[in-house]
Coordinates of C-alpha atoms in Angstrom, one line a residue:
X220 CA 21.8 2.1 -7.4
X221 CA 24.0 4.1 -6.7
X222 CA 23.9 5.2 -10.3
X223 CA 27.2 6.9 -10.5
X224 CA 30.5 6.8 -8.7
X225 CA 31.2 10.3 -9.8
X226 CA 29.3 13.2 -11.3
X227 CA 27.8 12.6 -14.8
X228 CA 27.9 15.4 -17.3
X229 CA 26.1 15.9 -20.5
X230 CA 26.3 18.6 -23.2
X231 CA 23.0 19.8 -24.4
X232 CA 22.5 22.0 -27.5
X233 CA 26.1 21.3 -28.6
X234 CA 27.5 21.5 -32.1
X235 CA 31.2 21.6 -31.8
X236 CA 33.5 20.0 -29.2
X237 CA 36.9 19.8 -30.9
X238 CA 38.0 22.8 -33.0
X239 CA 40.6 22.9 -35.7
X240 CA 39.7 26.6 -36.2
X241 CA 36.8 28.9 -35.5
X242 CA 33.7 28.3 -37.6
X243 CA 32.0 31.6 -38.5
X244 CA 28.4 31.7 -39.9
X245 CA 28.2 32.3 -43.7
X246 CA 31.8 31.4 -44.1
X247 CA 33.2 34.6 -42.7
X248 CA 36.2 34.8 -40.5
X249 CA 36.8 37.5 -38.0
X250 CA 39.2 35.8 -35.7
X251 CA 42.1 33.5 -36.4
X252 CA 44.2 31.6 -33.8
X253 CA 47.2 33.7 -34.5
X254 CA 45.3 37.0 -34.0
X255 CA 45.4 36.7 -30.2
X256 CA 47.8 35.4 -27.7
X257 CA 44.9 33.9 -25.7
X258 CA 43.9 31.9 -28.8
X259 CA 47.3 30.2 -29.6
X260 CA 45.7 26.8 -29.3
X261 CA 43.6 25.7 -32.3
X262 CA 42.3 22.4 -30.9
X263 CA 40.6 21.4 -27.6
X264 CA 39.3 18.1 -26.4
X265 CA 37.1 17.3 -23.4
X266 CA 36.1 14.0 -21.8
X267 CA 32.3 13.9 -21.6
X268 CA 29.6 11.4 -20.7
X269 CA 27.5 12.2 -23.8
X270 CA 26.7 14.8 -26.4
X271 CA 23.1 15.7 -27.1
X272 CA 22.7 17.6 -30.4
X273 CA 19.3 18.4 -32.0
X274 CA 17.5 16.0 -29.7
X275 CA 14.0 16.2 -28.4
X276 CA 13.1 17.0 -24.8
X277 CA 11.8 13.5 -24.4
X278 CA 15.1 11.9 -25.5
X279 CA 17.0 14.3 -23.2
X280 CA 14.9 13.3 -20.2
X281 CA 15.1 9.6 -21.0
X282 CA 18.9 9.5 -21.4
X283 CA 19.9 11.9 -18.6
X284 CA 17.2 12.3 -16.0
X285 CA 15.0 9.2 -15.7
X286 CA 17.4 7.1 -13.6
X287 CA 18.0 9.9 -11.2
X288 CA 14.2 10.4 -10.7
X289 CA 13.6 6.7 -10.2
X290 CA 16.5 6.6 -7.7
X291 CA 14.8 9.3 -5.7
X292 CA 11.7 7.1 -5.3
X293 CA 14.0 4.4 -3.9
X294 CA 15.5 6.7 -1.3
X295 CA 18.5 8.2 -3.1
X296 CA 19.0 12.0 -3.2
X297 CA 19.3 13.3 -6.7
X298 CA 20.3 16.6 -8.4
X299 CA 19.9 17.7 -12.0
X300 CA 21.7 20.9 -12.7
X301 CA 22.0 23.1 -15.8
X302 CA 25.1 25.2 -16.3
X303 CA 26.2 27.5 -19.1
X304 CA 26.4 31.0 -20.4
X305 CA 23.4 33.3 -20.6
X306 CA 21.1 32.5 -23.5
X307 CA 22.4 29.0 -24.0
X308 CA 19.1 27.3 -23.2
X309 CA 19.3 26.3 -19.5
X310 CA 15.8 27.4 -18.6
X311 CA 14.4 25.8 -21.8
X312 CA 16.1 22.6 -20.7
X313 CA 14.7 22.7 -17.2
X314 CA 11.2 24.0 -17.6
X315 CA 10.7 23.8 -21.4
X316 CA 8.4 26.0 -23.5
X317 CA 4.8 26.8 -23.1
X318 CA 4.2 26.7 -26.9
X319 CA 3.8 23.0 -27.1
X320 CA 3.2 20.1 -24.7
X321 CA 6.1 18.1 -26.4
X322 CA 8.5 20.9 -25.5
X323 CA 8.0 20.7 -21.7
X324 CA 11.3 20.4 -19.9
X325 CA 12.9 18.3 -17.2
X326 CA 10.9 19.5 -14.2
X327 CA 7.4 18.8 -15.7
X328 CA 8.5 15.4 -17.0
X329 CA 10.1 14.5 -13.6
X330 CA 6.9 15.4 -11.8
X331 CA 4.9 13.2 -14.2
X332 CA 7.4 10.4 -13.7
X333 CA 7.2 10.6 -9.9
X334 CA 3.4 10.4 -9.7
X335 CA 3.1 7.7 -12.4
X336 CA 5.7 5.5 -10.5
X337 CA 4.0 6.1 -7.2
X338 CA 0.7 4.7 -8.6
X339 CA 2.6 1.6 -9.7
X340 CA 4.2 0.9 -6.3
X341 CA 1.1 -0.1 -4.4
X342 CA 3.0 -1.7 -1.5
X343 CA 4.2 1.7 -0.3
X344 CA 2.6 4.9 0.8
X345 CA 4.2 8.1 -0.5
X346 CA 4.1 11.7 0.5
X347 CA 5.4 14.4 -1.7
X348 CA 6.3 18.0 -0.7
X349 CA 7.6 20.8 -3.0
X350 CA 9.7 23.9 -2.4
X351 CA 11.0 26.5 -4.8
X352 CA 14.0 28.6 -3.8
X353 CA 15.5 31.6 -5.6
X354 CA 18.9 33.0 -4.9
X355 CA 18.8 36.6 -6.1
X356 CA 21.9 38.8 -5.4
X357 CA 22.9 36.5 -2.5
X358 CA 19.4 36.8 -1.0
X359 CA 17.2 33.7 -0.4
X360 CA 13.7 34.1 -1.7
X361 CA 10.8 31.7 -1.3
X362 CA 9.0 31.7 -4.7
X363 CA 5.9 29.9 -3.2
X364 CA 5.6 32.1 -0.1
X365 CA 2.6 33.9 -1.6
X366 CA 0.5 30.7 -1.3
X367 CA 0.9 30.5 2.5
X368 CA -1.7 32.0 4.9
X369 CA 1.1 32.8 7.4
X370 CA 2.8 36.2 7.3
X371 CA 5.7 36.2 4.9
X372 CA 9.2 35.9 6.4
X373 CA 11.7 38.5 5.6
X374 CA 14.4 37.4 3.1
X375 CA 16.9 37.9 5.9
X376 CA 15.0 35.4 8.0
X377 CA 15.8 32.5 5.6
X378 CA 19.1 30.8 6.2
X379 CA 21.0 27.7 5.0
X380 CA 21.3 25.3 7.9
X381 CA 23.1 22.0 8.2
X382 CA 22.1 19.4 10.8
X383 CA 23.4 15.8 11.5
X384 CA 21.1 13.2 10.0
X385 CA 19.2 15.8 8.0
X386 CA 21.9 17.4 5.9
X387 CA 21.6 20.8 4.4
X388 CA 18.2 22.5 4.3
X389 CA 16.8 26.1 4.2
X390 CA 15.2 27.2 7.4
X391 CA 12.1 29.2 6.7
X392 CA 11.5 27.8 3.2
X393 CA 7.9 26.7 2.8
X394 CA 7.1 23.1 2.0
X395 CA 3.8 22.4 0.1
X396 CA 2.2 18.9 0.1
X397 CA 1.0 17.7 -3.3
X398 CA -1.1 14.7 -4.2
X399 CA -1.3 14.8 -7.9
X400 CA 0.7 15.9 -11.0
X401 CA -1.7 18.8 -11.5
X402 CA -1.2 20.2 -8.1
X403 CA 2.6 20.0 -8.5
X404 CA 2.5 21.8 -11.9
X405 CA 0.3 24.5 -10.5
X406 CA 3.0 25.2 -7.9
X407 CA 5.7 25.1 -10.5
X408 CA 3.8 27.7 -12.7
X409 CA 3.2 29.9 -9.6
X410 CA 6.9 29.9 -8.8
X411 CA 7.8 30.6 -12.4
X412 CA 5.6 33.7 -12.3
X413 CA 7.5 35.0 -9.3
X414 CA 11.0 34.6 -10.8
X415 CA 13.0 37.7 -11.7
X416 CA 13.9 37.9 -15.3
X417 CA 15.5 40.6 -17.5
X418 CA 16.4 41.4 -21.1
X419 CA 19.8 42.0 -22.6
X420 CA 21.6 41.6 -25.9
X421 CA 21.9 37.8 -25.8
X422 CA 18.6 36.9 -24.2
X423 CA 15.2 38.7 -24.1
X424 CA 14.1 36.6 -21.1
X425 CA 17.3 36.1 -19.0
X426 CA 17.1 34.6 -15.6
X427 CA 18.6 37.0 -13.1
X428 CA 18.8 34.5 -10.3
X429 CA 19.6 30.8 -9.4
X430 CA 16.6 28.7 -8.8
X431 CA 16.3 25.3 -7.0
X432 CA 13.0 23.4 -7.4
X433 CA 13.1 20.6 -4.8
X434 CA 10.8 17.5 -4.6
X435 CA 10.8 16.0 -1.1
X436 CA 9.7 12.3 -1.1
X437 CA 8.9 10.1 1.8
X438 CA 8.1 6.4 1.3
X439 CA 6.6 4.0 4.0
X440 CA 5.7 0.4 3.7
X441 CA 2.0 -0.4 4.0
X442 CA 3.0 -3.4 6.2
X443 CA 2.2 -2.2 9.8
X444 CA 5.1 -4.2 11.3
X445 CA 7.7 -2.3 9.4
X446 CA 9.0 0.7 11.3
X447 CA 11.6 1.7 8.6
X448 CA 10.9 4.4 6.1
X449 CA 13.0 6.2 3.5
X450 CA 13.3 9.9 2.4
X451 CA 14.9 11.6 -0.5
X452 CA 15.3 15.0 -2.1
X453 CA 15.3 15.7 -5.8
X454 CA 16.9 19.0 -6.6
X455 CA 16.2 20.5 -10.1
X456 CA 18.6 23.4 -10.4
X457 CA 18.4 26.2 -13.0
X458 CA 21.6 28.2 -12.6
X459 CA 21.7 31.8 -13.9
X460 CA 24.1 32.1 -16.9
X461 CA 27.5 33.6 -16.8
X462 CA 27.7 36.9 -18.5
X463 CA 30.4 38.9 -20.3
X464 CA 29.4 42.5 -19.8
X465 CA 30.9 43.6 -23.1
X466 CA 28.5 41.2 -24.9
X467 CA 25.4 41.6 -22.9
X468 CA 25.6 45.4 -22.5
X469 CA 24.1 45.2 -19.0
X470 CA 23.8 48.5 -17.1
X471 CA 22.4 49.7 -13.8
X472 CA 20.5 47.0 -11.9
X473 CA 21.2 44.4 -14.5
X474 CA 24.9 45.2 -14.1
X475 CA 24.7 44.6 -10.4
X476 CA 22.8 41.3 -11.0
X477 CA 25.4 40.2 -13.4
X478 CA 28.2 40.9 -10.9
X479 CA 26.4 38.7 -8.3
X480 CA 25.7 35.9 -10.8
X481 CA 29.4 35.8 -12.0
X482 CA 30.6 36.0 -8.4
X483 CA 28.5 33.1 -7.2
X484 CA 29.4 31.0 -10.3
X485 CA 33.1 31.7 -9.6
X486 CA 32.7 30.5 -6.0
X487 CA 30.9 27.4 -7.4
X488 CA 33.9 26.6 -9.6
X489 CA 36.2 27.1 -6.7
X490 CA 34.3 24.5 -4.7
X491 CA 34.4 22.1 -7.6
X492 CA 38.2 22.6 -7.9
X493 CA 38.6 21.8 -4.2
X494 CA 36.3 18.7 -4.4
X495 CA 38.2 17.4 -7.4
X496 CA 41.6 17.8 -5.6
X497 CA 41.7 14.9 -3.1
X498 CA 44.7 16.5 -1.3
X499 CA 42.6 19.4 -0.1
X500 CA 40.8 18.9 3.2
X501 CA 38.8 22.1 3.2
X502 CA 36.1 22.9 0.6
X503 CA 34.8 26.5 0.6
X504 CA 31.1 25.8 0.6
X505 CA 30.2 28.8 2.8
X506 CA 31.5 31.4 0.4
X507 CA 28.1 31.8 -1.2
X508 CA 24.5 30.9 -0.6
X509 CA 24.5 28.8 -3.8
X510 CA 27.4 26.5 -2.9
X511 CA 26.2 26.2 0.7
X512 CA 22.7 25.2 -0.5
X513 CA 24.1 22.7 -3.0
X514 CA 26.7 21.1 -0.6
X515 CA 25.0 17.7 -0.5
X516 CA 24.5 17.8 -4.3
X517 CA 28.1 18.6 -5.1
X518 CA 30.1 16.2 -2.9
X519 CA 27.8 14.4 -0.6
X520 CA 25.1 11.8 -0.5
X521 CA 23.6 12.4 -3.9
X522 CA 23.3 11.2 -7.5
X523 CA 24.3 14.3 -9.5
X524 CA 24.0 15.0 -13.2
X525 CA 25.2 18.2 -14.8
X526 CA 23.8 19.4 -18.1
X527 CA 26.2 21.9 -19.7
X528 CA 24.4 24.2 -22.2
X529 CA 26.7 25.8 -24.8
X530 CA 26.4 27.9 -28.0
X531 CA 27.6 26.3 -31.2
X532 CA 28.9 29.5 -32.6
X533 CA 32.4 30.8 -33.0
X534 CA 31.5 34.2 -31.5
X535 CA 30.8 32.5 -28.2
X536 CA 34.0 30.3 -28.2
X537 CA 35.4 31.7 -25.0
X538 CA 32.3 31.1 -23.0
X539 CA 31.9 27.7 -24.6
X540 CA 35.4 26.7 -23.5
X541 CA 34.8 28.1 -20.0
X542 CA 31.7 26.0 -19.7
X543 CA 33.4 22.8 -21.0
X544 CA 36.3 23.3 -18.5
X545 CA 33.9 23.6 -15.7
X546 CA 32.1 20.5 -16.8
X547 CA 35.3 18.6 -17.1
X548 CA 36.3 19.5 -13.5
X549 CA 32.8 18.5 -12.4
X550 CA 33.5 15.0 -13.9
X551 CA 36.2 14.6 -11.3
X552 CA 34.0 15.2 -8.3
X553 CA 33.0 12.0 -6.5
X554 CA 29.7 11.6 -4.6
X555 CA 28.6 8.9 -2.2
X556 CA 24.9 8.1 -2.8
X557 CA 23.2 6.0 -0.2
X558 CA 19.6 5.2 0.7
X559 CA 18.2 7.6 3.4
X560 CA 16.7 5.1 5.8
X561 CA 15.1 6.1 9.0
X562 CA 13.3 4.4 11.9
X563 CA 9.9 5.8 13.0
X564 CA 10.1 6.3 16.8
X565 CA 6.3 6.3 17.1
X566 CA 6.0 3.0 15.1
X567 CA 8.8 1.4 17.2
X568 CA 7.0 2.4 20.5
X569 CA 3.8 0.9 19.1
X570 CA 5.5 -2.4 18.1
X571 CA 7.2 -2.6 21.5
X572 CA 3.8 -2.1 23.2
X573 CA 2.3 -4.8 21.0
X574 CA 5.1 -7.2 22.0
X575 CA 4.5 -6.5 25.7
X576 CA 0.8 -7.1 25.4
X577 CA 1.4 -10.4 23.5
X578 CA 3.8 -11.6 26.2
X579 CA 1.2 -10.8 28.9
X580 CA -1.4 -12.8 26.9
X581 CA 0.9 -15.8 26.7
X582 CA 1.7 -15.6 30.4
X583 CA -2.0 -15.5 31.2
X584 CA -2.6 -18.5 28.9
X585 CA 0.3 -20.4 30.6
X586 CA -1.3 -19.8 34.0
X587 CA -4.7 -21.1 32.9
X588 CA -3.2 -24.4 31.5
X589 CA -1.0 -24.8 34.6
X590 CA 2.2 -24.6 32.5
X591 CA 5.4 -23.5 34.3
X592 CA 6.6 -20.0 33.8
X593 CA 7.9 -19.7 30.3
X594 CA 10.6 -17.2 29.5
X595 CA 10.4 -15.5 26.1
X596 CA 13.7 -13.7 26.4
X597 CA 16.9 -15.0 24.8
X598 CA 18.4 -17.9 26.6
X599 CA 21.2 -17.2 29.1
X600 CA 24.5 -18.9 29.2
X601 CA 23.4 -21.0 32.1
X602 CA 20.3 -22.1 30.3
X603 CA 22.3 -23.1 27.2
X604 CA 24.7 -25.1 29.4
X605 CA 21.8 -26.9 31.0
X606 CA 20.4 -27.8 27.6
X607 CA 23.8 -29.1 26.4
X608 CA 23.9 -31.3 29.5
X609 CA 20.4 -32.6 29.0
X610 CA 21.2 -33.5 25.3
X611 CA 24.4 -35.3 26.3
X612 CA 22.6 -37.4 29.0
X613 CA 19.7 -38.1 26.5
X614 CA 22.2 -39.4 23.9
X615 CA 23.9 -41.6 26.5
X616 CA 20.6 -43.1 27.6
X617 CA 20.6 -41.7 31.2
X618 CA 17.7 -39.3 30.5
X619 CA 14.5 -40.5 29.0
X620 CA 13.1 -37.2 27.7
X621 CA 14.0 -33.5 27.5
X622 CA 11.5 -31.0 28.9
X623 CA 10.6 -28.4 26.3
X624 CA 8.6 -25.3 27.3
X625 CA 9.5 -22.7 24.7
X626 CA 10.4 -22.3 21.0
X627 CA 13.8 -21.0 22.0
X628 CA 14.5 -24.3 23.8
X629 CA 13.5 -26.3 20.7
X630 CA 16.0 -24.3 18.6
X631 CA 18.7 -24.8 21.2
X632 CA 18.1 -28.5 21.5
X633 CA 18.2 -29.0 17.7
X634 CA 21.4 -27.1 17.6
X635 CA 22.9 -29.4 20.2
X636 CA 21.7 -32.5 18.3
X637 CA 23.3 -31.1 15.2
X638 CA 26.6 -30.7 17.0
X639 CA 26.4 -34.2 18.3
X640 CA 25.8 -35.7 14.9
X641 CA 28.7 -33.7 13.4
X642 CA 30.9 -35.0 16.2
X643 CA 29.9 -38.6 15.6
X644 CA 30.6 -38.2 11.9
X645 CA 34.0 -36.6 12.5
X646 CA 35.0 -39.4 15.0
X647 CA 34.0 -42.1 12.5
X648 CA 36.1 -40.5 9.8
X649 CA 39.1 -40.1 12.0
X650 CA 38.8 -43.7 13.2
X651 CA 38.4 -42.9 16.9
X652 CA 37.1 -45.8 18.9
X653 CA 34.5 -44.2 21.2
X654 CA 31.2 -45.8 22.2
X655 CA 28.2 -43.5 22.1
X656 CA 24.7 -44.6 23.1
X657 CA 22.2 -43.1 20.7
X658 CA 18.4 -43.4 21.4
X659 CA 16.3 -45.4 18.9
X660 CA 14.6 -42.3 17.5
X661 CA 17.9 -40.6 16.7
X662 CA 19.3 -43.9 15.3
X663 CA 16.4 -44.2 12.9
X664 CA 17.0 -40.6 11.8
X665 CA 20.6 -41.3 11.2
X666 CA 20.0 -44.5 9.3
X667 CA 17.6 -43.1 6.8
X668 CA 18.4 -44.2 3.2
X669 CA 19.9 -41.6 0.9
X670 CA 17.0 -41.8 -1.6
X671 CA 13.3 -42.0 -0.7
X672 CA 11.3 -44.7 -2.6
X673 CA 8.4 -43.6 -4.8
X674 CA 4.8 -44.0 -3.6
X675 CA 4.1 -47.0 -5.8
X676 CA 7.2 -48.8 -4.5
X677 CA 6.4 -48.0 -0.9
X678 CA 2.8 -49.3 -1.4
X679 CA 3.9 -52.6 -2.9
X680 CA 6.4 -53.1 0.0
X681 CA 3.6 -52.4 2.5
X682 CA 1.3 -55.0 0.9
X683 CA 4.0 -57.7 1.1
X684 CA 5.1 -56.8 4.6
X685 CA 3.0 -55.2 7.3
X686 CA -0.1 -54.9 5.2
X687 CA -0.2 -58.6 4.0
X688 CA -3.1 -59.5 6.3
X689 CA -5.2 -56.5 5.2
X690 CA -4.4 -57.3 1.5
X691 CA -5.6 -61.0 2.0
X692 CA -8.9 -59.9 3.6
X693 CA -9.4 -57.4 0.7
X694 CA -8.9 -60.1 -1.9
X695 CA -11.4 -62.5 -0.2
X696 CA -14.0 -59.8 0.1
X697 CA -13.5 -58.9 -3.5
X698 CA -14.0 -62.6 -4.6
X699 CA -17.3 -62.7 -2.6
X700 CA -18.4 -59.5 -4.1
X701 CA -17.9 -60.7 -7.6
X702 CA -19.7 -64.0 -6.9
X703 CA -22.7 -62.1 -5.5
X704 CA -22.7 -59.8 -8.4
X705 CA -22.9 -62.7 -10.8
X706 CA -25.8 -64.2 -8.9
X707 CA -27.6 -60.9 -8.9
X708 CA -27.2 -60.6 -12.7
X709 CA -28.7 -64.1 -13.1
X710 CA -31.7 -63.4 -10.9
X711 CA -32.3 -60.1 -12.7
X712 CA -32.5 -61.8 -16.0
X713 CA -35.0 -64.4 -14.7
X714 CA -37.2 -61.8 -13.2
X715 CA -37.2 -59.9 -16.4
X716 CA -38.3 -63.1 -18.3
X717 CA -41.2 -63.6 -15.9
X718 CA -42.2 -59.9 -16.3
X719 CA -42.3 -60.2 -20.0
X720 CA -44.4 -63.4 -19.8
X721 CA -46.9 -61.5 -17.5
X722 CA -47.1 -58.7 -20.0
X723 CA -47.8 -61.0 -22.9
X724 CA -50.6 -62.8 -20.9
X725 CA -52.1 -59.4 -20.0
X726 CA -52.2 -58.3 -23.6
X727 CA -53.9 -61.6 -24.6
X728 CA -56.6 -61.2 -22.0
X729 CA -57.3 -57.7 -23.1
X730 CA -57.8 -59.0 -26.6
X731 CA -60.4 -61.6 -25.4
X732 CA -62.2 -58.9 -23.4
X733 CA -62.6 -56.7 -26.4
X734 CA -64.0 -59.5 -28.6
X735 CA -67.1 -60.1 -26.5
X736 CA -66.6 -60.1 -22.8
X737 CA -66.1 -63.8 -22.7
X738 CA -63.5 -65.7 -20.9
X739 CA -63.6 -63.8 -17.6
X740 CA -63.3 -67.0 -15.6
X741 CA -60.3 -68.0 -17.6
X742 CA -58.7 -64.6 -16.8
X743 CA -59.0 -65.2 -13.1
X744 CA -57.8 -68.7 -13.4
X745 CA -54.7 -67.6 -15.4
X746 CA -54.1 -64.8 -13.0
X747 CA -54.2 -67.2 -10.1
X748 CA -51.8 -69.6 -11.7
X749 CA -49.4 -66.8 -12.8
X750 CA -49.3 -65.3 -9.3
X751 CA -48.8 -68.8 -7.8
X752 CA -45.9 -69.4 -10.1
X753 CA -44.2 -66.1 -9.1
X754 CA -44.7 -66.8 -5.4
X755 CA -43.3 -70.3 -5.9
X756 CA -40.3 -68.9 -7.7
X757 CA -39.5 -66.4 -4.9
X758 CA -40.2 -69.2 -2.3
X759 CA -37.4 -71.2 -3.9
X760 CA -35.0 -68.2 -4.2
X761 CA -36.1 -66.1 -1.3
X762 CA -33.1 -66.8 0.9
X763 CA -30.4 -65.8 -1.6
X764 CA -32.3 -62.9 -3.2
X765 CA -33.3 -61.2 0.1
X766 CA -29.9 -61.9 1.6
X767 CA -28.3 -60.1 -1.4
X768 CA -30.9 -57.3 -1.2
X769 CA -30.4 -56.6 2.6
X770 CA -26.7 -56.8 2.4
X771 CA -26.5 -53.9 -0.1
X772 CA -25.0 -55.7 -3.1
X773 CA -27.3 -53.7 -5.5

């Protein structure tokens, strides 16, 4: 973002853009170029951003509207506007048809997109408000005023207001908070029921007023330390269609309505002409309520898309050309979209209070540990000069250490060391013979090798150098350990042999006992001699065996 440097324009429900002659249904011709002086041209061409012919509502929204809606969630104002003659399909494009869910228009799809995207952006908290404005015969009407508990304002009480930092808004227009797509659609349907419509020869359900459905979005970070938030407005505009009274046959009240519609659209075109002409300093926005309400959308801080709805029939060629001329002029209008960022005064005061409390806690801690008074404000020029002097004396050897009592001093000291190192490098390159005394710590930092050795190489160097004594002791202990382990293995084998001999003797004695109970004295004699042999064996080996046992070689 911004999406567009100038206004983007699409043609919806378009069949013909460049004419070689007028196409009449069923092959009939009732008008030729030479039949009228106004129709001397037989070919017209217009520069457009795209042509949408026989496309679904879903494709229309994806190609034209989605980027504007997503931009509104990022803080950019957006406007989607339908323009064209009466009966060309503007209301169908904006709100769709109730006959099928697939035929829903731009507004329902935009509301769905907004709430789906809000659910994905979990790092931010969003608030959404809706308003629905109708401009009927130059009178501002709140289509959602019936939902408020407050007494309804007179239409004369609503006025278009412009304030610095807020832009253009309607004073007295109700804003309704919504938390789900369902709530938003209920408000949309309520407003649609309150719109003024009429019937004439070209359209049985003709909108007799201009309608602006606005989605107000506010986004705040869930991080408590962020005081910045963004706001945006998404204007979805359904303009009333221009009418030729000779074709619509409007009379009475509808004739009056058609006069107001054509007048406001004429003022809209004048504003577009003035915006497209860079030599003009004044743009007549205040000529009508419509142009004044759309001031930001037409030439201000907004991403604007115009959808021009036209008939693809030769009988409507004059209105089609008028619509295309308006759209071409709209293409020349440049807007300046930018993110609407704001600072929350309440959040700023809270953060300032937190900072003050933290400084008091640090001061209290410094008092308890008998530290000198530490300043947490930015260093003054005198303090920076003193740090520079201390660093110079430290480098020359006249100062043993630099007293550090705050993080800001640490940063300033490192900055001075960096300058000193760069000066030393520059002097050595230029060949200047200057003697500088650098402390041992700084020399060691400056003499570091360009490449750091690996861990294995560093360990081998350590064993040969400073760790040679430790390495020798480890090797001697390892040799003793291996020797004791070998002796332990030998003793274990001998003990196992003696145990097997005892087991064999015990089995033999058991056999003699089972044969007749004889040989009892021999058993005791053998047991005595066996026990004596084992004791004699341990008497011989007692020193080495128990020495190994108590020294934990097992």
